[in-house]
């Protein structure tokens, strides 16, 4: 169990007269007696008086408020002497005299017992190492032993280069242990709560990557350390062998604490952006604190405490003004910051008043200071939570705006893509159509050129054949007439006296000549028919649409190729219907020619004689022409070129 150390000095007055002259109280069954209201006081400006010299001085009753927790003399260069008397009833044993604040550097006690010449002297104080204290406790505690039904006088001398706060309590040892256990429990809860908050905000610092959480974590660590020093636990557990450093620990920790508060509040409230004029003062306050940290050994502890306190009040007052302005601008987190600053400023003003001795009777102690600091922590935490809420709200609003913008951009992009796709599809369709038209036109031109060439060839051949054929046919006709006249003339000259044998011989000769003329006429007619079929096939004078008998064109085309393929192919015609159709005769004849020639070629490829059948019939509104051969058939590549004239 940790125990609180105090520097106490009990001064004994040697004669019974001195015991009678001072007000006294009686120690009976009380477990705890507050002594401040029983004290008489004397200030030694020289700080050189001995115990005997000080005891002979005139002491003035302190008139401390019995309800006050401590009596404060502020910063003073004097040595303060205190004296009180008490008597005992039927009690005896060990008691403990506690000075609640360890910041008394020298604390001497003399205990005088009426009728006993032996003076007991106990020495403690902040300048002693922790192990050298008469009672190991975080406060200053001095043990005294009292006897029943006796009168005692206590003389105490204190000297401090820090603020002098007096809180003297006389304890029964057992009651002191109970109170100390309760204090340890409360301090454990307080320290544990601060430590957990520190860990929590450190984790948040690494999670959210926000400098505000880092500064707040540093502030919480600084606050935890400052309360440890104020309660005396820093000296007890961390640096028990360095009393001088312990005296400087609290002001320096306060100096760091102000830096963390400035950085934290400027980050949370965004003072640089929202109050740029005030931000320059906060940078100056940080510079002053850093200067104090660097040069603190040049000043006394009292001057350093005053500089830090004045700088803190100035800086926090400006922060309070900035927070109010920012809150009026609509930022709710500034309300909690200003509340924390108000509490902090009140505590600083009270501290400053204690420094200069304006408030001697102080009705709060370390417990109240812990409550004030805890209130600051609560307000700062709420401000951080409000900051998180605002950040989430702003982030959500930004995300919503981003989603809306993305949605709008996506829709616009989709519309543009659809429009561009539509345009590309239209362009592609147009290109494909143009390509198809180009290919169709090209094929048509090729077909037209082929047909034109073929038609020209056929027309030329027909013309060349038709002229001599007509001459032969005409001369055969004329020759037949001349032969008939010649026969009649010869028979007239022969008269009746011509021998019958001569007459029969002449008739026989004329019959042979007539038979040959018939053959000549048939041949010329055949030539004329072939020429007519060629002209029908080519139909140069029928390049446009015309209503014709399509089936007759098939028959005509078949007769044309029969002369070439007649010895290998038997041509069969099974025409059931032969209607008139409006069509392009020249182009259809080309189709018929290709199909029939290809059929003949396919039959020839087999090496055997075959047949090629052409049929026609009406099916509904359509005339169906069918061609069937007994040839070898066609491959896919051949089918693709089946409309090319003379393709084999």
Coordinates of C-alpha atoms in Angstrom, one line a residue:
X1 CA 0.0 0.0 0.0
X2 CA 1.3 3.4 -1.0
X3 CA 1.4 6.0 1.8
X4 CA 1.5 9.8 1.7
X5 CA 4.6 11.6 3.1
X6 CA 4.3 15.0 4.7
X7 CA 6.8 17.5 6.1
X8 CA 5.6 18.3 9.6
X9 CA 7.3 20.0 12.5
X10 CA 6.0 19.8 16.0
X11 CA 7.2 22.5 18.3
X12 CA 7.1 22.0 22.0
X13 CA 6.8 24.9 24.5
X14 CA 8.9 24.3 27.5
X15 CA 6.9 25.7 30.3
X16 CA 3.3 25.1 31.4
X17 CA 2.7 28.8 31.1
X18 CA 3.2 28.6 27.3
X19 CA 0.8 25.7 27.2
X20 CA -1.9 27.7 29.0
X21 CA -1.5 30.8 26.8
X22 CA -2.5 29.1 23.5
X23 CA -5.8 27.7 22.5
X24 CA -5.9 24.0 22.5
X25 CA -8.0 21.0 21.6
X26 CA -8.4 17.6 23.1
X27 CA -7.5 14.4 21.4
X28 CA -9.9 11.7 22.5
X29 CA -11.4 9.1 20.1
X30 CA -11.3 11.1 16.9
X31 CA -9.7 9.3 14.0
X32 CA -9.1 12.5 12.0
X33 CA -8.6 16.1 13.2
X34 CA -8.1 19.0 10.8
X35 CA -5.5 21.4 12.4
X36 CA -5.5 24.5 10.3
X37 CA -8.1 26.3 12.4
X38 CA -6.0 25.7 15.6
X39 CA -2.8 27.1 14.2
X40 CA -1.0 30.3 15.2
X41 CA 1.4 31.8 12.7
X42 CA 4.7 33.7 12.6
X43 CA 6.6 34.8 9.4
X44 CA 10.4 34.8 9.6
X45 CA 11.5 37.2 6.8
X46 CA 15.2 36.4 7.5
X47 CA 14.7 32.6 7.4
X48 CA 17.6 32.5 10.0
X49 CA 15.8 32.2 13.3
X50 CA 16.5 29.1 15.4
X51 CA 13.8 27.1 17.1
X52 CA 14.4 28.9 20.4
X53 CA 14.3 32.3 18.8
X54 CA 11.2 31.6 16.9
X55 CA 9.5 30.1 19.9
X56 CA 10.0 33.3 21.8
X57 CA 8.3 35.3 19.1
X58 CA 4.6 36.4 19.3
X59 CA 2.4 34.1 17.2
X60 CA -0.8 35.3 15.7
X61 CA -3.9 33.0 15.4
X62 CA -4.3 32.0 11.8
X63 CA -8.1 32.1 11.9
X64 CA -8.3 29.6 9.1
X65 CA -11.8 28.6 8.0
X66 CA -12.5 25.2 9.5
X67 CA -14.4 24.2 6.3
X68 CA -11.4 25.1 4.1
X69 CA -9.3 22.2 2.8
X70 CA -6.1 24.2 2.9
X71 CA -4.6 27.6 3.8
X72 CA -2.4 29.2 1.1
X73 CA 0.4 31.7 1.6
X74 CA 1.2 31.8 -2.1
X75 CA 4.8 32.3 -3.3
X76 CA 6.9 33.6 -0.5
X77 CA 10.6 33.9 0.4
X78 CA 9.8 33.7 4.1
X79 CA 10.0 30.9 6.6
X80 CA 6.6 30.2 8.1
X81 CA 6.3 29.0 11.7
X82 CA 3.2 27.4 13.1
X83 CA 2.2 26.5 16.6
X84 CA -0.7 24.7 18.2
X85 CA -1.5 23.0 21.6
X86 CA -3.5 20.0 22.4
X87 CA -4.2 17.7 25.3
X88 CA -5.1 14.0 25.4
X89 CA -7.8 12.1 27.2
X90 CA -7.7 8.4 27.7
X91 CA -5.9 7.8 24.4
X92 CA -2.3 6.9 23.7
X93 CA -0.2 5.4 20.9
X94 CA 1.1 6.3 17.5
X95 CA -0.5 9.1 15.6
X96 CA 0.4 10.5 12.2
X97 CA 0.7 14.2 11.3
X98 CA 0.0 14.7 7.6
X99 CA 0.9 17.7 5.4
X100 CA -1.3 17.1 2.3
X101 CA 1.0 18.8 -0.2
X102 CA 4.5 17.7 -0.7
X103 CA 5.7 20.9 -2.2
X104 CA 7.2 22.1 1.1
X105 CA 10.9 21.9 0.6
X106 CA 11.8 22.1 4.4
X107 CA 9.4 20.8 7.0
X108 CA 10.6 20.6 10.7
X109 CA 8.6 19.6 13.7
X110 CA 9.3 19.9 17.4
X111 CA 7.0 18.2 19.9
X112 CA 7.0 19.5 23.5
X113 CA 5.4 17.4 26.3
X114 CA 4.4 19.3 29.5
X115 CA 6.6 18.1 32.3
X116 CA 9.0 16.3 30.0
X117 CA 12.3 18.1 29.3
X118 CA 13.0 15.9 26.2
X119 CA 12.1 17.7 23.0
X120 CA 11.3 15.4 20.0
X121 CA 12.4 16.7 16.7
X122 CA 11.4 15.2 13.3
X123 CA 12.5 16.5 9.9
X124 CA 11.0 16.0 6.4
X125 CA 10.4 17.9 3.2
X126 CA 10.7 18.0 -0.5
X127 CA 14.4 18.2 -0.5
X128 CA 14.8 14.8 1.1
X129 CA 15.1 11.7 -1.0
X130 CA 12.0 9.6 -0.8
X131 CA 13.7 6.8 1.3
X132 CA 15.0 9.4 3.8
X133 CA 11.5 10.5 4.7
X134 CA 10.3 9.5 8.2
X135 CA 7.2 7.9 6.7
X136 CA 7.2 6.6 3.1
X137 CA 4.1 8.2 1.6
X138 CA 3.4 10.4 -1.5
X139 CA 2.5 13.2 0.9
X140 CA 4.5 14.5 3.9
X141 CA 3.7 12.3 6.9
X142 CA 5.4 12.6 10.4
X143 CA 4.8 9.9 13.1
X144 CA 4.3 11.2 16.7
X145 CA 3.6 9.2 19.9
X146 CA 1.3 10.6 22.5
X147 CA 0.4 9.6 26.0
X148 CA -2.9 9.7 27.9
X149 CA -3.9 12.8 29.9
X150 CA -1.0 14.9 28.8
X151 CA -0.6 18.4 27.3
X152 CA 1.4 18.9 24.2
X153 CA 2.7 21.8 22.1
X154 CA 3.8 21.5 18.5
X155 CA 6.1 23.9 16.7
X156 CA 6.5 23.7 12.9
X157 CA 8.8 25.4 10.6
X158 CA 8.2 25.4 6.8
X159 CA 10.1 26.9 4.0
X160 CA 9.4 26.5 0.2
X161 CA 10.5 28.0 -3.1
X162 CA 7.1 26.9 -4.5
X163 CA 3.6 27.9 -3.4
X164 CA 3.1 27.3 0.3
X165 CA -0.1 25.4 0.9
X166 CA -0.8 24.2 4.5
X167 CA -3.1 21.2 5.1
X168 CA -2.3 19.7 8.5
X169 CA -4.3 16.7 9.6
X170 CA -3.7 14.6 12.7
X171 CA -4.6 10.9 12.1
X172 CA -4.9 7.8 14.1
X173 CA -2.7 5.4 12.3
X174 CA -5.5 2.9 11.6
X175 CA -7.8 5.6 10.2
X176 CA -5.0 6.9 8.1
X177 CA -4.4 3.5 6.5
X178 CA -8.1 3.2 5.7
X179 CA -8.2 6.7 4.2
X180 CA -5.0 5.9 2.3
X181 CA -6.5 2.7 0.9
X182 CA -9.6 4.7 -0.3
X183 CA -7.3 7.3 -1.9
X184 CA -5.2 4.7 -3.7
X185 CA -8.4 3.1 -5.1
X186 CA -9.8 6.4 -6.4
X187 CA -6.4 7.4 -7.8
X188 CA -6.2 4.0 -9.5
X189 CA -9.6 4.5 -11.1
X190 CA -8.6 8.0 -12.2
X191 CA -5.2 7.0 -13.6
X192 CA -6.7 3.9 -15.2
X193 CA -9.4 5.9 -16.9
X194 CA -6.9 8.4 -18.2
X195 CA -4.6 5.6 -19.4
X196 CA -7.4 3.8 -21.2
X197 CA -8.5 7.1 -22.9
X198 CA -4.8 7.6 -23.9
X199 CA -4.6 4.1 -25.5
X200 CA -8.0 4.6 -27.2
X201 CA -7.0 7.9 -28.8
X202 CA -3.6 6.6 -29.8
X203 CA -5.3 3.7 -31.7
X204 CA -7.6 6.3 -33.3
X205 CA -4.6 8.3 -34.2
X206 CA -3.2 5.4 -36.3
X207 CA -6.6 4.5 -37.6
X208 CA -7.9 7.9 -38.8
X209 CA -4.5 9.5 -39.5
X210 CA -5.7 12.8 -38.0
X211 CA -3.2 15.1 -36.3
X212 CA -5.9 16.2 -33.8
X213 CA -6.0 12.7 -32.2
X214 CA -2.2 12.7 -32.0
X215 CA -2.2 16.1 -30.2
X216 CA -5.0 15.0 -27.9
X217 CA -3.2 11.8 -27.1
X218 CA -0.1 13.8 -26.2
X219 CA -2.3 16.1 -24.0
X220 CA -3.8 13.1 -22.2
X221 CA -0.3 11.7 -21.6
X222 CA 0.8 15.0 -20.3
X223 CA -2.3 15.3 -18.1
X224 CA -1.7 11.8 -16.7
X225 CA 1.9 12.8 -15.9
X226 CA 1.0 16.1 -14.3
X227 CA -1.6 14.5 -12.0
X228 CA 1.1 11.9 -11.1
X229 CA 3.5 14.7 -10.1
X230 CA 0.8 16.7 -8.3
X231 CA -0.1 13.7 -6.2
X232 CA 3.5 13.0 -5.4
X233 CA 3.5 9.6 -7.1
X234 CA 6.0 10.7 -9.7
X235 CA 8.6 11.3 -7.0
X236 CA 7.5 8.1 -5.2
X237 CA 7.8 5.7 -8.1
X238 CA 9.8 7.3 -10.9
X239 CA 12.5 9.6 -9.6
X240 CA 12.7 9.1 -5.8
X241 CA 16.4 10.1 -5.6
X242 CA 16.1 13.4 -7.4
X243 CA 14.2 15.9 -5.2
X244 CA 15.3 19.0 -7.0
X245 CA 14.2 17.7 -10.4
X246 CA 10.9 16.7 -8.7
X247 CA 10.4 20.4 -7.8
X248 CA 10.8 21.4 -11.5
X249 CA 8.7 18.6 -12.9
X250 CA 5.3 20.1 -12.6
X251 CA 5.9 23.5 -14.2
X252 CA 7.8 21.9 -17.1
X253 CA 5.0 19.4 -17.6
X254 CA 2.5 22.3 -17.5
X255 CA 4.7 24.0 -20.2
X256 CA 4.4 21.0 -22.5
X257 CA 0.7 20.6 -21.7
X258 CA 0.0 24.1 -23.0
X259 CA 1.8 23.4 -26.2
X260 CA -0.3 20.2 -26.8
X261 CA -3.5 22.1 -26.0
X262 CA -2.6 24.9 -28.4
X263 CA -1.8 22.4 -31.2
X264 CA -4.9 20.3 -30.4
X265 CA -7.4 23.2 -30.4
X266 CA -5.9 24.9 -33.5
X267 CA -6.3 21.6 -35.3
X268 CA -9.8 20.8 -34.1
X269 CA -11.2 24.3 -34.6
X270 CA -9.1 24.9 -37.8
X271 CA -8.1 28.2 -36.4
X272 CA -5.6 28.8 -39.1
X273 CA -8.3 28.8 -41.8
X274 CA -11.2 30.3 -39.7
X275 CA -9.3 32.8 -37.5
X276 CA -6.0 33.5 -39.3
X277 CA -5.4 36.7 -37.3
X278 CA -5.5 35.0 -33.9
X279 CA -3.5 32.0 -35.2
X280 CA -0.3 34.2 -35.1
X281 CA -0.8 34.7 -31.4
X282 CA -1.0 31.0 -30.8
X283 CA 2.3 30.5 -32.6
X284 CA 3.8 33.1 -30.4
X285 CA 2.5 31.4 -27.3
X286 CA 4.1 28.1 -28.5
X287 CA 7.4 30.0 -29.1
X288 CA 7.3 31.5 -25.6
X289 CA 6.7 28.1 -24.0
X290 CA 9.6 26.6 -26.0
X291 CA 11.8 29.5 -24.8
X292 CA 10.8 28.8 -21.2
X293 CA 11.7 25.2 -21.7
X294 CA 15.1 26.1 -23.0
X295 CA 15.9 28.8 -20.5
X296 CA 14.1 27.6 -17.4
X297 CA 17.4 27.2 -15.4
X298 CA 18.0 31.0 -15.8
X299 CA 14.9 31.8 -13.6
X300 CA 13.7 30.8 -10.2
X301 CA 10.9 28.3 -9.9
X302 CA 8.6 31.1 -8.8
X303 CA 9.3 33.2 -11.9
X304 CA 8.9 30.2 -14.2
X305 CA 5.5 29.4 -12.6
X306 CA 4.3 32.9 -13.1
X307 CA 5.5 33.1 -16.7
X308 CA 3.8 29.8 -17.6
X309 CA 0.6 30.8 -15.8
X310 CA 0.4 34.2 -17.5
X311 CA 1.1 32.8 -20.9
X312 CA -1.5 30.1 -20.3
X313 CA -4.2 32.6 -19.3
X314 CA -3.3 34.9 -22.3
X315 CA -3.3 32.0 -24.8
X316 CA -6.5 30.3 -23.4
X317 CA -8.4 33.6 -23.3
X318 CA -7.6 34.1 -27.0
X319 CA -8.7 30.6 -27.6
X320 CA -11.9 31.2 -25.8
X321 CA -12.6 34.3 -28.0
X322 CA -11.7 32.3 -31.2
X323 CA -13.9 29.4 -30.1
X324 CA -16.9 31.7 -29.5
X325 CA -16.5 33.2 -32.9
X326 CA -16.2 29.9 -34.6
X327 CA -19.2 28.6 -32.7
X328 CA -21.2 31.6 -33.9
X329 CA -20.1 30.7 -37.5
X330 CA -22.0 27.4 -37.1
X331 CA -19.3 24.9 -35.9
X332 CA -20.8 23.1 -32.9
X333 CA -17.5 21.5 -31.7
X334 CA -16.4 25.0 -30.7
X335 CA -19.0 25.1 -28.0
X336 CA -17.4 22.2 -26.1
X337 CA -14.0 23.6 -26.6
X338 CA -15.1 26.9 -25.2
X339 CA -16.7 25.1 -22.2
X340 CA -13.4 23.3 -21.5
X341 CA -11.5 26.5 -21.8
X342 CA -13.9 28.3 -19.5
X343 CA -13.3 25.7 -16.8
X344 CA -9.6 25.8 -17.4
X345 CA -9.4 29.6 -17.2
X346 CA -11.3 29.7 -13.9
X347 CA -8.9 27.2 -12.5
X348 CA -5.9 29.2 -13.8
X349 CA -7.3 32.4 -12.2
X350 CA -7.8 30.7 -8.9
X351 CA -4.2 29.3 -9.2
X352 CA -2.9 32.8 -9.9
X353 CA -4.8 34.2 -6.9
X354 CA -3.2 31.5 -4.7
X355 CA 0.2 32.4 -6.2
X356 CA -0.1 35.9 -4.9
X357 CA -1.9 35.1 -1.7
X358 CA -5.3 36.7 -2.5
X359 CA -7.2 33.5 -1.5
X360 CA -5.8 32.1 1.7
X361 CA -8.7 29.8 2.6
X362 CA -9.1 27.4 -0.3
X363 CA -12.1 25.2 -0.3
X364 CA -10.8 22.6 -2.8
X365 CA -7.8 20.4 -3.0
X366 CA -6.3 17.9 -5.4
X367 CA -9.6 16.1 -5.7
X368 CA -11.2 19.2 -7.2
X369 CA -8.2 19.7 -9.5
X370 CA -8.7 16.2 -10.7
X371 CA -12.4 16.9 -11.3
X372 CA -11.6 20.1 -13.3
X373 CA -9.1 18.2 -15.4
X374 CA -11.5 15.4 -15.9
X375 CA -14.1 17.9 -17.0
X376 CA -11.7 19.3 -19.6
X377 CA -11.0 15.8 -20.8
X378 CA -14.8 15.2 -21.2
X379 CA -15.4 18.5 -23.0
X380 CA -12.4 17.9 -25.3
X381 CA -13.5 14.3 -26.0
X382 CA -17.0 15.5 -26.9
X383 CA -15.5 18.1 -29.2
X384 CA -13.5 15.4 -30.9
X385 CA -16.6 13.3 -31.2
X386 CA -18.4 16.2 -32.7
X387 CA -15.5 16.7 -35.0
X388 CA -15.8 13.0 -36.1
X389 CA -19.5 13.5 -36.6
X390 CA -18.9 16.6 -38.7
X391 CA -16.2 14.8 -40.7
X392 CA -18.5 11.8 -41.3
X393 CA -21.3 14.2 -42.3
X394 CA -19.0 16.1 -44.6
X395 CA -17.5 12.8 -45.9
X396 CA -21.0 11.4 -46.4
X397 CA -22.1 14.6 -48.2
X398 CA -19.0 14.5 -50.3
X399 CA -19.6 10.8 -51.1
X400 CA -23.3 11.5 -52.0
X401 CA -22.1 14.4 -54.2
X402 CA -19.4 12.2 -55.7
X403 CA -22.0 9.4 -56.3
X404 CA -24.4 11.9 -57.9
X405 CA -21.6 13.4 -59.9
X406 CA -20.4 9.9 -60.9
X407 CA -24.0 8.9 -61.7
X408 CA -24.5 12.0 -63.8
X409 CA -21.2 11.6 -65.5
X410 CA -22.0 7.9 -66.1
X411 CA -25.3 8.8 -67.6
X412 CA -23.8 11.5 -69.7
X413 CA -21.0 9.1 -70.8
X414 CA -23.5 6.4 -71.5
X415 CA -25.6 8.8 -73.6
X416 CA -22.5 9.9 -75.4
X417 CA -21.4 6.2 -75.9
X418 CA -24.9 5.3 -77.1
X419 CA -25.0 8.2 -79.4
X420 CA -21.5 7.5 -80.7
X421 CA -22.3 3.8 -81.0
X422 CA -25.5 4.6 -82.9
X423 CA -23.5 6.9 -85.2
X424 CA -20.9 4.2 -85.6
X425 CA -23.5 1.6 -86.3
X426 CA -25.2 3.8 -88.8
X427 CA -21.8 4.6 -90.4
X428 CA -21.0 0.8 -90.4
X429 CA -24.4 0.0 -91.8
X430 CA -23.9 2.6 -94.5
X431 CA -20.4 1.3 -95.2
X432 CA -21.7 -2.3 -95.4
X433 CA -24.5 -1.2 -97.6
X434 CA -22.2 0.8 -99.8
X435 CA -19.8 -2.2 -99.8
X436 CA -22.6 -4.5 -100.8
X437 CA -23.8 -2.1 -103.4
X438 CA -20.2 -1.7 -104.7
X439 CA -19.8 -5.5 -104.9
X440 CA -23.2 -5.8 -106.5
X441 CA -22.4 -3.0 -108.9
X442 CA -19.0 -4.6 -109.6
X443 CA -20.5 -8.0 -110.2
X444 CA -23.3 -6.4 -112.3
X445 CA -20.6 -4.6 -114.4
X446 CA -18.7 -7.8 -114.8
X447 CA -21.8 -9.6 -115.8
X448 CA -22.8 -6.8 -118.1
X449 CA -19.4 -6.7 -119.7
X450 CA -19.5 -10.5 -120.1
X451 CA -23.0 -10.4 -121.5
X452 CA -22.1 -7.4 -123.7
X453 CA -19.0 -9.3 -125.0
X454 CA -20.9 -12.5 -125.5
X455 CA -23.8 -10.6 -127.1
X456 CA -21.5 -8.8 -129.4
X457 CA -19.8 -12.1 -130.3
X458 CA -23.0 -13.9 -130.9
X459 CA -24.5 -11.1 -132.9
X460 CA -21.4 -10.9 -135.1
X461 CA -21.4 -14.6 -135.7
X462 CA -25.1 -14.6 -136.4
X463 CA -24.7 -11.8 -138.8
X464 CA -21.8 -13.4 -140.6
X465 CA -23.6 -16.7 -140.8
X466 CA -27.0 -15.1 -141.7
X467 CA -25.7 -13.4 -144.9
X468 CA -24.3 -16.5 -146.7
X469 CA -27.1 -18.6 -145.3
X470 CA -29.7 -16.2 -146.8
X471 CA -27.8 -16.2 -150.1
X472 CA -27.7 -20.0 -150.2
X473 CA -31.4 -20.2 -149.3
X474 CA -32.3 -17.6 -151.9
X475 CA -30.1 -19.2 -154.7
X476 CA -31.5 -22.6 -153.8
X477 CA -35.0 -21.3 -154.3
X478 CA -34.0 -19.6 -157.6
X479 CA -32.2 -22.7 -158.7
X480 CA -35.2 -24.8 -158.0
X481 CA -37.3 -22.4 -160.2
X482 CA -34.7 -22.5 -163.0
X483 CA -34.5 -26.2 -162.8
X484 CA -38.3 -26.5 -163.1
X485 CA -38.2 -24.2 -166.2
X486 CA -35.4 -26.2 -167.6
X487 CA -37.2 -29.4 -167.1
X488 CA -40.3 -28.0 -168.7
X489 CA -38.3 -26.7 -171.7
X490 CA -36.5 -30.0 -172.2
X491 CA -39.7 -31.9 -172.1
X492 CA -41.3 -29.5 -174.7
X493 CA -38.3 -30.0 -177.0
X494 CA -38.4 -33.7 -176.7
X495 CA -42.0 -33.9 -177.8
X496 CA -43.8 -37.2 -178.2
X497 CA -41.4 -38.8 -180.5
X498 CA -38.7 -38.9 -177.7
X499 CA -38.0 -42.2 -176.5
X500 CA -39.5 -43.2 -173.1
X501 CA -36.2 -44.3 -171.8
X502 CA -34.7 -40.8 -172.4
X503 CA -37.7 -39.3 -170.7
X504 CA -37.3 -41.5 -167.6
X505 CA -33.6 -40.8 -167.4
X506 CA -34.2 -37.1 -167.5
X507 CA -36.9 -37.3 -164.9
X508 CA -34.6 -39.4 -162.7
X509 CA -31.8 -36.8 -163.0
X510 CA -34.2 -34.0 -162.3
X511 CA -35.5 -35.8 -159.2
X512 CA -31.9 -36.2 -157.9
X513 CA -31.3 -32.5 -158.4
X514 CA -34.5 -31.6 -156.7
X515 CA -33.7 -33.8 -153.7
X516 CA -30.3 -32.1 -153.4
X517 CA -32.0 -28.7 -153.6
X518 CA -34.4 -29.8 -150.8
X519 CA -31.3 -30.7 -148.7
X520 CA -29.8 -27.3 -149.5
X521 CA -33.1 -25.6 -148.4
X522 CA -33.3 -27.7 -145.2
X523 CA -29.6 -26.9 -144.4
X524 CA -30.1 -23.2 -145.0
X525 CA -33.3 -23.3 -142.9
X526 CA -31.4 -25.0 -140.1
X527 CA -28.7 -22.4 -140.3
X528 CA -31.3 -19.7 -140.2
X529 CA -32.9 -21.4 -137.1
X530 CA -29.6 -21.5 -135.3
X531 CA -28.9 -17.9 -136.1
X532 CA -32.3 -17.1 -134.8
X533 CA -31.6 -19.0 -131.6
X534 CA -28.3 -17.2 -131.1
X535 CA -30.1 -13.9 -131.6
X536 CA -32.8 -15.0 -129.1
X537 CA -30.1 -16.0 -126.6
X538 CA -28.1 -12.7 -126.9
X539 CA -31.2 -10.5 -127.2
X540 CA -29.2 -7.3 -127.5
X541 CA -32.3 -5.5 -128.4
X542 CA -34.0 -6.7 -125.3
X543 CA -31.7 -5.4 -122.5
X544 CA -34.6 -4.0 -120.5
X545 CA -37.7 -5.6 -119.0
X546 CA -40.0 -7.4 -121.4
X547 CA -42.8 -9.9 -121.2
X548 CA -41.7 -13.1 -123.0
X549 CA -42.2 -16.8 -122.9
X550 CA -39.4 -17.9 -120.6
X551 CA -39.8 -21.6 -121.3
X552 CA -39.2 -21.0 -125.0
X553 CA -35.9 -19.3 -124.1
X554 CA -34.9 -22.4 -122.2
X555 CA -35.7 -24.5 -125.2
X556 CA -33.8 -22.2 -127.5
X557 CA -30.7 -22.2 -125.3
X558 CA -30.8 -26.0 -125.1
X559 CA -30.9 -26.2 -128.9
X560 CA -27.8 -24.0 -129.1
X561 CA -25.6 -26.3 -127.0
X562 CA -27.1 -29.5 -128.4
X563 CA -24.9 -29.2 -131.5
X564 CA -21.8 -29.4 -129.3
X565 CA -22.9 -31.9 -126.6
X566 CA -25.4 -34.0 -128.5
X567 CA -23.2 -37.0 -128.8
X568 CA -22.6 -37.2 -125.0
X569 CA -25.8 -35.8 -123.6
X570 CA -29.4 -36.6 -124.2
X571 CA -31.5 -33.5 -123.8
X572 CA -35.0 -34.1 -122.3
X573 CA -37.7 -31.4 -122.1
X574 CA -40.7 -31.8 -119.8
X575 CA -42.4 -28.4 -120.0
X576 CA -45.8 -28.6 -118.4
X577 CA -46.5 -24.9 -118.4
X578 CA -45.2 -22.0 -120.5
X579 CA -46.6 -18.7 -119.3
X580 CA -45.6 -15.2 -120.2
X581 CA -43.5 -13.3 -117.7
X582 CA -42.0 -9.8 -117.4
X583 CA -38.3 -10.2 -117.1
X584 CA -34.8 -9.5 -118.4
X585 CA -34.5 -12.0 -121.2
X586 CA -30.8 -11.5 -121.9
X587 CA -29.8 -12.1 -118.3
X588 CA -32.1 -15.1 -117.9
X589 CA -30.6 -16.6 -121.1
X590 CA -27.2 -16.2 -119.6
X591 CA -28.3 -18.1 -116.5
X592 CA -29.9 -20.9 -118.6
X593 CA -26.7 -21.2 -120.7
X594 CA -24.5 -21.5 -117.6
X595 CA -26.6 -24.1 -116.0
X596 CA -27.0 -26.2 -119.2
X597 CA -23.3 -26.0 -120.1
X598 CA -22.2 -26.8 -116.5
X599 CA -24.6 -29.8 -116.6
X600 CA -23.1 -31.0 -119.8
X601 CA -19.5 -30.5 -118.5
X602 CA -20.5 -32.4 -115.3
X603 CA -21.8 -35.3 -117.4
X604 CA -18.7 -35.3 -119.6
X605 CA -16.5 -35.5 -116.4
X606 CA -18.0 -38.9 -115.6
X607 CA -16.8 -40.3 -119.0
X608 CA -20.2 -41.8 -119.7
X609 CA -23.2 -40.6 -121.7
X610 CA -25.9 -39.0 -119.6
X611 CA -29.0 -37.0 -119.7
X612 CA -30.0 -33.4 -118.9
X613 CA -33.6 -32.8 -118.1
X614 CA -35.3 -29.4 -118.1
X615 CA -38.8 -29.1 -116.5
X616 CA -41.3 -26.3 -115.9
X617 CA -44.5 -26.1 -113.8
X618 CA -46.6 -23.5 -112.0
X619 CA -46.6 -23.6 -108.2
X620 CA -48.9 -20.9 -106.9
X621 CA -47.9 -17.6 -108.2
X622 CA -44.4 -18.9 -109.3
X623 CA -43.0 -20.6 -112.3
X624 CA -40.5 -23.2 -111.2
X625 CA -37.8 -24.2 -113.7
X626 CA -35.7 -27.2 -112.7
X627 CA -32.6 -28.7 -114.3
X628 CA -31.3 -32.1 -113.5
X629 CA -28.3 -33.9 -114.9
X630 CA -26.6 -37.2 -114.2
X631 CA -23.1 -35.6 -113.9
X632 CA -20.6 -35.6 -111.1
X633 CA -22.1 -32.7 -109.1
X634 CA -20.6 -29.4 -107.8
X635 CA -18.4 -28.5 -104.9
X636 CA -19.1 -25.5 -102.7
X637 CA -16.4 -23.4 -104.4
X638 CA -18.0 -24.2 -107.8
X639 CA -21.5 -23.2 -106.5
X640 CA -20.1 -19.8 -105.6
X641 CA -19.1 -19.2 -109.3
X642 CA -22.1 -20.9 -110.9
X643 CA -23.3 -17.7 -112.5
X644 CA -20.0 -17.0 -114.4
X645 CA -20.5 -17.7 -118.1
X646 CA -18.6 -20.7 -119.5
X647 CA -17.2 -21.5 -116.1
X648 CA -16.4 -25.3 -115.8

